[in-house]
Amino acid sequence: MNIGQAAKATGVSAKMIRYYEEIGLVRPASRTDANYREYDGREINELRFIKRGRNLGFSMVEISQLLALWRDRDRPSREVKAIADRHVADLDTRIAEMQAMADTLRHLSHCCAGDGRPDCPILADLAEPPH
């Protein structure tokens, strides 16, 4: 299948497919006599793998590591688990940070009268030097 068909089948845009080839995340596709990219089932599966990894929030480095492990049938699953566990810990940290931001903004919004007067605790907080 050509790059447009591969994009449609995987949910990865043609631009991203070319980028993944450029950075070496996926092997360059074979070419037709007319020099068009041609994708087979293996490449489609790899692109779906990458798409799913991106949807789960893995970084490109993590996806590269996971893809290499996926390709290696003799891989130790502990390496895959370690990558996933680090990612979960990172997500937990980011969730906690975002929850703290939401709590702060909720409090500031509650303290703001939201009327015609110019004083606003939200703007006052943003103007404060960092702690």
Coordinates of N, CA and C in Angstrom, one line a residue:
M1 N 0.8 -1.2 0.0 CA 0.0 0.0 0.0 C 0.9 1.2 0.0
N2 N 0.4 2.3 -0.6 CA 1.1 3.6 -0.6 C 1.0 4.3 0.7
I3 N 1.7 5.4 0.8 CA 1.8 6.2 2.1 C 0.4 6.7 2.5
G4 N -0.4 7.1 1.5 CA -1.8 7.6 1.9 C -2.6 6.5 2.4
Q5 N -2.5 5.3 1.9 CA -3.3 4.2 2.4 C -2.7 3.7 3.7
A6 N -1.4 3.8 3.9 CA -0.8 3.4 5.2 C -1.3 4.4 6.3
A7 N -1.3 5.7 5.9 CA -1.8 6.7 6.9 C -3.2 6.4 7.3
K8 N -4.0 6.1 6.3 CA -5.4 5.9 6.6 C -5.6 4.6 7.5
A9 N -4.8 3.6 7.2 CA -4.9 2.3 7.9 C -4.4 2.4 9.3
T10 N -3.5 3.3 9.6 CA -2.9 3.4 10.9 C -3.3 4.6 11.8
G11 N -3.8 5.6 11.1 CA -4.1 6.8 11.9 C -2.9 7.7 12.1
V12 N -1.8 7.4 11.4 CA -0.6 8.2 11.4 C -0.5 9.0 10.1
S13 N -0.4 10.3 10.2 CA -0.4 11.1 9.0 C 0.8 10.7 8.1
A14 N 0.7 11.0 6.8 CA 1.8 10.7 5.9 C 3.0 11.6 6.3
K15 N 2.8 12.8 6.8 CA 3.9 13.6 7.2 C 4.6 13.0 8.4
M16 N 3.9 12.4 9.3 CA 4.5 11.8 10.5 C 5.2 10.5 10.1
I17 N 4.7 9.7 9.1 CA 5.3 8.5 8.6 C 6.7 8.9 8.1
R18 N 6.7 9.9 7.2 CA 8.0 10.3 6.6 C 9.0 10.8 7.7
Y19 N 8.4 11.5 8.8 CA 9.3 11.9 9.9 C 9.8 10.7 10.6
Y20 N 9.0 9.7 10.9 CA 9.5 8.5 11.6 C 10.6 7.8 10.8
E21 N 10.4 7.8 9.5 CA 11.5 7.2 8.7 C 12.8 8.1 8.8
E22 N 12.6 9.4 8.7 CA 13.7 10.3 8.7 C 14.6 10.2 10.0
I23 N 13.9 10.0 11.1 CA 14.6 9.9 12.4 C 15.0 8.5 12.7
G24 N 14.7 7.5 11.9 CA 15.1 6.1 12.1 C 14.2 5.3 13.0
L25 N 13.1 5.9 13.3 CA 12.2 5.1 14.2 C 11.6 3.9 13.5
V26 N 11.3 4.1 12.2 CA 10.9 2.9 11.4 C 11.9 2.8 10.2
R27 N 12.0 1.6 9.7 CA 12.9 1.4 8.6 C 12.3 2.1 7.3
P28 N 13.1 2.6 6.5 CA 12.6 3.2 5.2 C 11.7 2.2 4.5
A29 N 10.6 2.6 4.0 CA 9.8 1.8 3.2 C 10.4 1.4 1.9
S30 N 10.1 0.3 1.3 CA 10.6 -0.1 0.0 C 10.0 0.9 -1.0
R31 N 10.5 0.9 -2.2 CA 10.1 1.9 -3.2 C 9.6 1.1 -4.4
T32 N 8.6 1.7 -5.1 CA 8.2 1.1 -6.4 C 9.1 1.6 -7.5
D33 N 8.9 1.1 -8.7 CA 9.7 1.6 -9.8 C 9.6 3.1 -10.0
A34 N 8.4 3.6 -9.6 CA 8.1 5.1 -9.8 C 8.6 5.8 -8.6
N35 N 9.3 5.2 -7.6 CA 9.9 5.8 -6.4 C 8.9 6.2 -5.4
Y36 N 7.7 5.5 -5.4 CA 6.7 5.8 -4.3 C 7.0 4.8 -3.2
R37 N 6.7 5.3 -2.0 CA 6.9 4.4 -0.8 C 5.8 3.3 -0.9
E38 N 6.2 2.1 -0.4 CA 5.3 1.0 -0.4 C 5.4 0.3 0.9
Y39 N 4.3 0.1 1.6 CA 4.2 -0.4 2.9 C 3.6 -1.8 2.9
D40 N 4.1 -2.7 3.8 CA 3.6 -4.0 3.9 C 3.0 -4.2 5.3
G41 N 2.5 -5.4 5.6 CA 1.9 -5.6 6.9 C 2.8 -5.3 8.1
R42 N 4.1 -5.7 8.0 CA 5.0 -5.4 9.1 C 5.1 -3.9 9.4
E43 N 5.2 -3.1 8.4 CA 5.4 -1.7 8.6 C 4.1 -1.1 9.1
I44 N 2.9 -1.6 8.7 CA 1.6 -1.1 9.2 C 1.5 -1.4 10.6
N45 N 1.9 -2.6 11.0 CA 1.8 -3.0 12.5 C 2.8 -2.1 13.3
E46 N 3.9 -1.8 12.8 CA 4.8 -0.9 13.5 C 4.3 0.5 13.7
L47 N 3.6 1.0 12.6 CA 3.0 2.3 12.7 C 1.9 2.3 13.7
R48 N 1.1 1.3 13.7 CA 0.0 1.2 14.7 C 0.6 1.1 16.1
F49 N 1.6 0.4 16.3 CA 2.3 0.3 17.6 C 2.7 1.7 18.0
I50 N 3.4 2.5 17.1 CA 3.8 3.8 17.5 C 2.6 4.7 17.8
K51 N 1.6 4.6 17.0 CA 0.4 5.4 17.3 C -0.2 5.1 18.7
R52 N -0.3 3.9 19.0 CA -0.8 3.5 20.3 C 0.1 4.0 21.4
G53 N 1.4 3.9 21.2 CA 2.3 4.4 22.2 C 2.2 5.9 22.4
R54 N 2.0 6.6 21.3 CA 1.8 8.1 21.4 C 0.5 8.4 22.2
N55 N -0.5 7.6 21.9 CA -1.8 7.8 22.5 C -1.7 7.6 24.0
L56 N -0.8 6.7 24.4 CA -0.6 6.4 25.9 C 0.4 7.4 26.5
G57 N 0.9 8.3 25.7 CA 1.8 9.4 26.2 C 3.3 9.0 26.3
F58 N 3.7 7.9 25.7 CA 5.1 7.6 25.7 C 5.9 8.6 24.9
S59 N 7.1 8.9 25.3 CA 7.9 9.8 24.5 C 8.5 9.1 23.3
M60 N 9.0 9.8 22.4 CA 9.6 9.2 21.2 C 10.8 8.3 21.6
V61 N 11.5 8.7 22.6 CA 12.6 7.8 23.1 C 12.1 6.5 23.6
E62 N 11.0 6.6 24.5 CA 10.4 5.4 25.0 C 9.8 4.5 23.9
I63 N 9.2 5.1 23.0 CA 8.6 4.4 21.9 C 9.7 3.7 21.1
S64 N 10.8 4.3 20.9 CA 11.9 3.7 20.2 C 12.4 2.5 20.9
Q65 N 12.5 2.6 22.3 CA 13.0 1.5 23.1 C 12.0 0.4 23.1
L66 N 10.7 0.7 23.2 CA 9.6 -0.3 23.2 C 9.6 -1.0 21.8
L67 N 9.7 -0.2 20.8 CA 9.7 -0.8 19.4 C 10.8 -1.8 19.2
A68 N 12.0 -1.4 19.7 CA 13.2 -2.3 19.6 C 12.9 -3.6 20.4
L69 N 12.3 -3.4 21.6 CA 12.0 -4.6 22.4 C 10.9 -5.5 21.7
W70 N 10.0 -4.8 21.1 CA 8.9 -5.6 20.4 C 9.4 -6.4 19.3
R71 N 10.4 -5.8 18.6 CA 11.0 -6.5 17.4 C 11.8 -7.7 17.8
D72 N 12.4 -7.6 19.1 CA 13.3 -8.6 19.6 C 12.5 -9.7 20.3
R73 N 12.3 -10.8 19.6 CA 11.5 -11.9 20.2 C 12.1 -12.5 21.4
D74 N 13.4 -12.3 21.7 CA 14.1 -12.8 22.8 C 14.2 -11.8 24.0
R75 N 13.4 -10.8 23.9 CA 13.5 -9.7 24.9 C 13.1 -10.2 26.3
P76 N 13.7 -9.6 27.3 CA 13.2 -9.9 28.7 C 12.1 -8.9 29.0
S77 N 10.9 -9.4 29.4 CA 9.8 -8.6 29.7 C 10.1 -7.5 30.8
R78 N 11.0 -7.8 31.7 CA 11.3 -6.9 32.7 C 11.8 -5.5 32.2
E79 N 12.4 -5.5 31.0 CA 12.8 -4.2 30.4 C 11.6 -3.4 30.0
V80 N 10.6 -4.1 29.4 CA 9.4 -3.5 29.0 C 8.6 -2.9 30.2
K81 N 8.5 -3.8 31.2 CA 7.8 -3.4 32.4 C 8.5 -2.2 33.1
A82 N 9.8 -2.1 33.1 CA 10.5 -1.0 33.7 C 10.2 0.3 32.9
I83 N 10.2 0.3 31.6 CA 9.8 1.5 30.8 C 8.4 1.9 31.2
A84 N 7.5 0.9 31.2 CA 6.1 1.2 31.5 C 5.9 1.8 32.9
D85 N 6.6 1.2 33.9 CA 6.5 1.7 35.3 C 7.1 3.1 35.5
R86 N 8.2 3.4 34.8 CA 8.7 4.7 34.8 C 7.7 5.7 34.2
H87 N 7.1 5.3 33.1 CA 6.1 6.2 32.5 C 4.9 6.4 33.4
V88 N 4.4 5.4 34.1 CA 3.3 5.6 35.0 C 3.7 6.5 36.1
A89 N 4.9 6.4 36.6 CA 5.4 7.3 37.7 C 5.4 8.7 37.2
D90 N 5.9 8.9 36.0 CA 5.9 10.2 35.4 C 4.5 10.8 35.3
L91 N 3.6 10.0 34.8 CA 2.2 10.4 34.6 C 1.6 10.8 36.0
D92 N 1.9 10.0 37.0 CA 1.4 10.2 38.3 C 1.9 11.6 38.8
T93 N 3.1 11.9 38.6 CA 3.7 13.1 39.0 C 3.1 14.3 38.3
R94 N 2.9 14.1 37.0 CA 2.3 15.2 36.2 C 0.8 15.4 36.6
I95 N 0.1 14.3 36.9 CA -1.3 14.4 37.3 C -1.3 15.2 38.7
A96 N -0.4 14.9 39.6 CA -0.4 15.6 40.9 C -0.1 17.1 40.7
E97 N 0.8 17.4 39.8 CA 1.2 18.8 39.5 C 0.0 19.5 38.9
M98 N -0.7 18.9 38.0 CA -1.9 19.5 37.3 C -3.0 19.7 38.3
Q99 N -3.2 18.7 39.2 CA -4.2 18.8 40.3 C -3.9 20.0 41.2
A100 N -2.7 20.2 41.5 CA -2.3 21.3 42.4 C -2.5 22.6 41.6
M101 N -2.3 22.7 40.3 CA -2.6 23.9 39.6 C -4.1 24.2 39.6
A102 N -4.9 23.1 39.3 CA -6.3 23.3 39.3 C -6.8 23.8 40.7
D103 N -6.3 23.2 41.7 CA -6.7 23.6 43.1 C -6.4 25.1 43.3
T104 N -5.2 25.5 42.9 CA -4.8 26.9 43.1 C -5.7 27.8 42.3
L105 N -5.9 27.5 41.0 CA -6.8 28.3 40.2 C -8.2 28.3 40.7
R106 N -8.7 27.2 41.2 CA -10.0 27.2 41.8 C -10.2 28.1 43.0
H107 N -9.1 28.1 43.8 CA -9.1 28.9 45.0 C -9.1 30.4 44.6
L108 N -8.2 30.7 43.7 CA -8.1 32.1 43.2 C -9.4 32.6 42.6
S109 N -10.0 31.8 41.8 CA -11.2 32.1 41.1 C -12.3 32.3 42.2
H110 N -12.3 31.5 43.2 CA -13.3 31.7 44.3 C -13.1 33.0 45.0
C111 N -11.9 33.4 45.1 CA -11.6 34.7 45.8 C -11.8 35.9 45.0
C112 N -12.0 35.8 43.7 CA -12.2 36.9 42.8 C -13.7 37.2 42.7
A113 N -14.0 38.4 42.9 CA -15.4 38.8 42.9 C -16.0 38.7 41.5
G114 N -15.2 38.9 40.5 CA -15.7 38.8 39.1 C -16.7 39.9 38.8
D115 N -16.5 41.0 39.4 CA -17.5 42.1 39.1 C -16.8 43.2 38.3
G116 N -17.3 44.4 38.4 CA -16.8 45.6 37.7 C -15.6 46.2 38.3
R117 N -15.2 45.8 39.5 CA -14.0 46.4 40.1 C -12.7 45.9 39.6
P118 N -11.7 46.7 39.6 CA -10.4 46.3 39.0 C -9.6 45.3 39.8
D119 N -9.8 45.2 41.2 CA -8.9 44.3 41.9 C -9.3 42.9 41.6
C120 N -8.2 42.1 41.4 CA -8.4 40.7 41.1 C -7.3 39.8 41.7
P121 N -7.7 38.9 42.6 CA -6.6 38.1 43.2 C -5.9 37.2 42.2
I122 N -6.6 36.8 41.1 CA -6.0 36.0 40.1 C -4.8 36.7 39.5
L123 N -5.0 38.0 39.0 CA -3.9 38.8 38.5 C -2.9 39.1 39.5
A124 N -3.3 39.4 40.7 CA -2.3 39.7 41.8 C -1.4 38.5 42.0
D125 N -1.9 37.3 42.0 CA -1.1 36.1 42.2 C -0.1 35.9 41.0
L126 N -0.6 36.1 39.8 CA 0.3 35.9 38.6 C 1.4 37.0 38.7
A127 N 1.2 38.1 39.3 CA 2.2 39.2 39.3 C 3.2 38.9 40.4
E128 N 2.9 38.0 41.3 CA 3.9 37.7 42.4 C 5.1 37.1 41.9
P129 N 6.3 37.4 42.6 CA 7.5 36.8 42.2 C 7.4 35.3 42.5
P130 N 8.1 34.4 41.8 CA 8.0 33.0 42.1 C 8.6 32.7 43.5
H131 N 8.0 31.7 44.1 CA 8.4 31.3 45.5 C 9.6 30.4 45.4

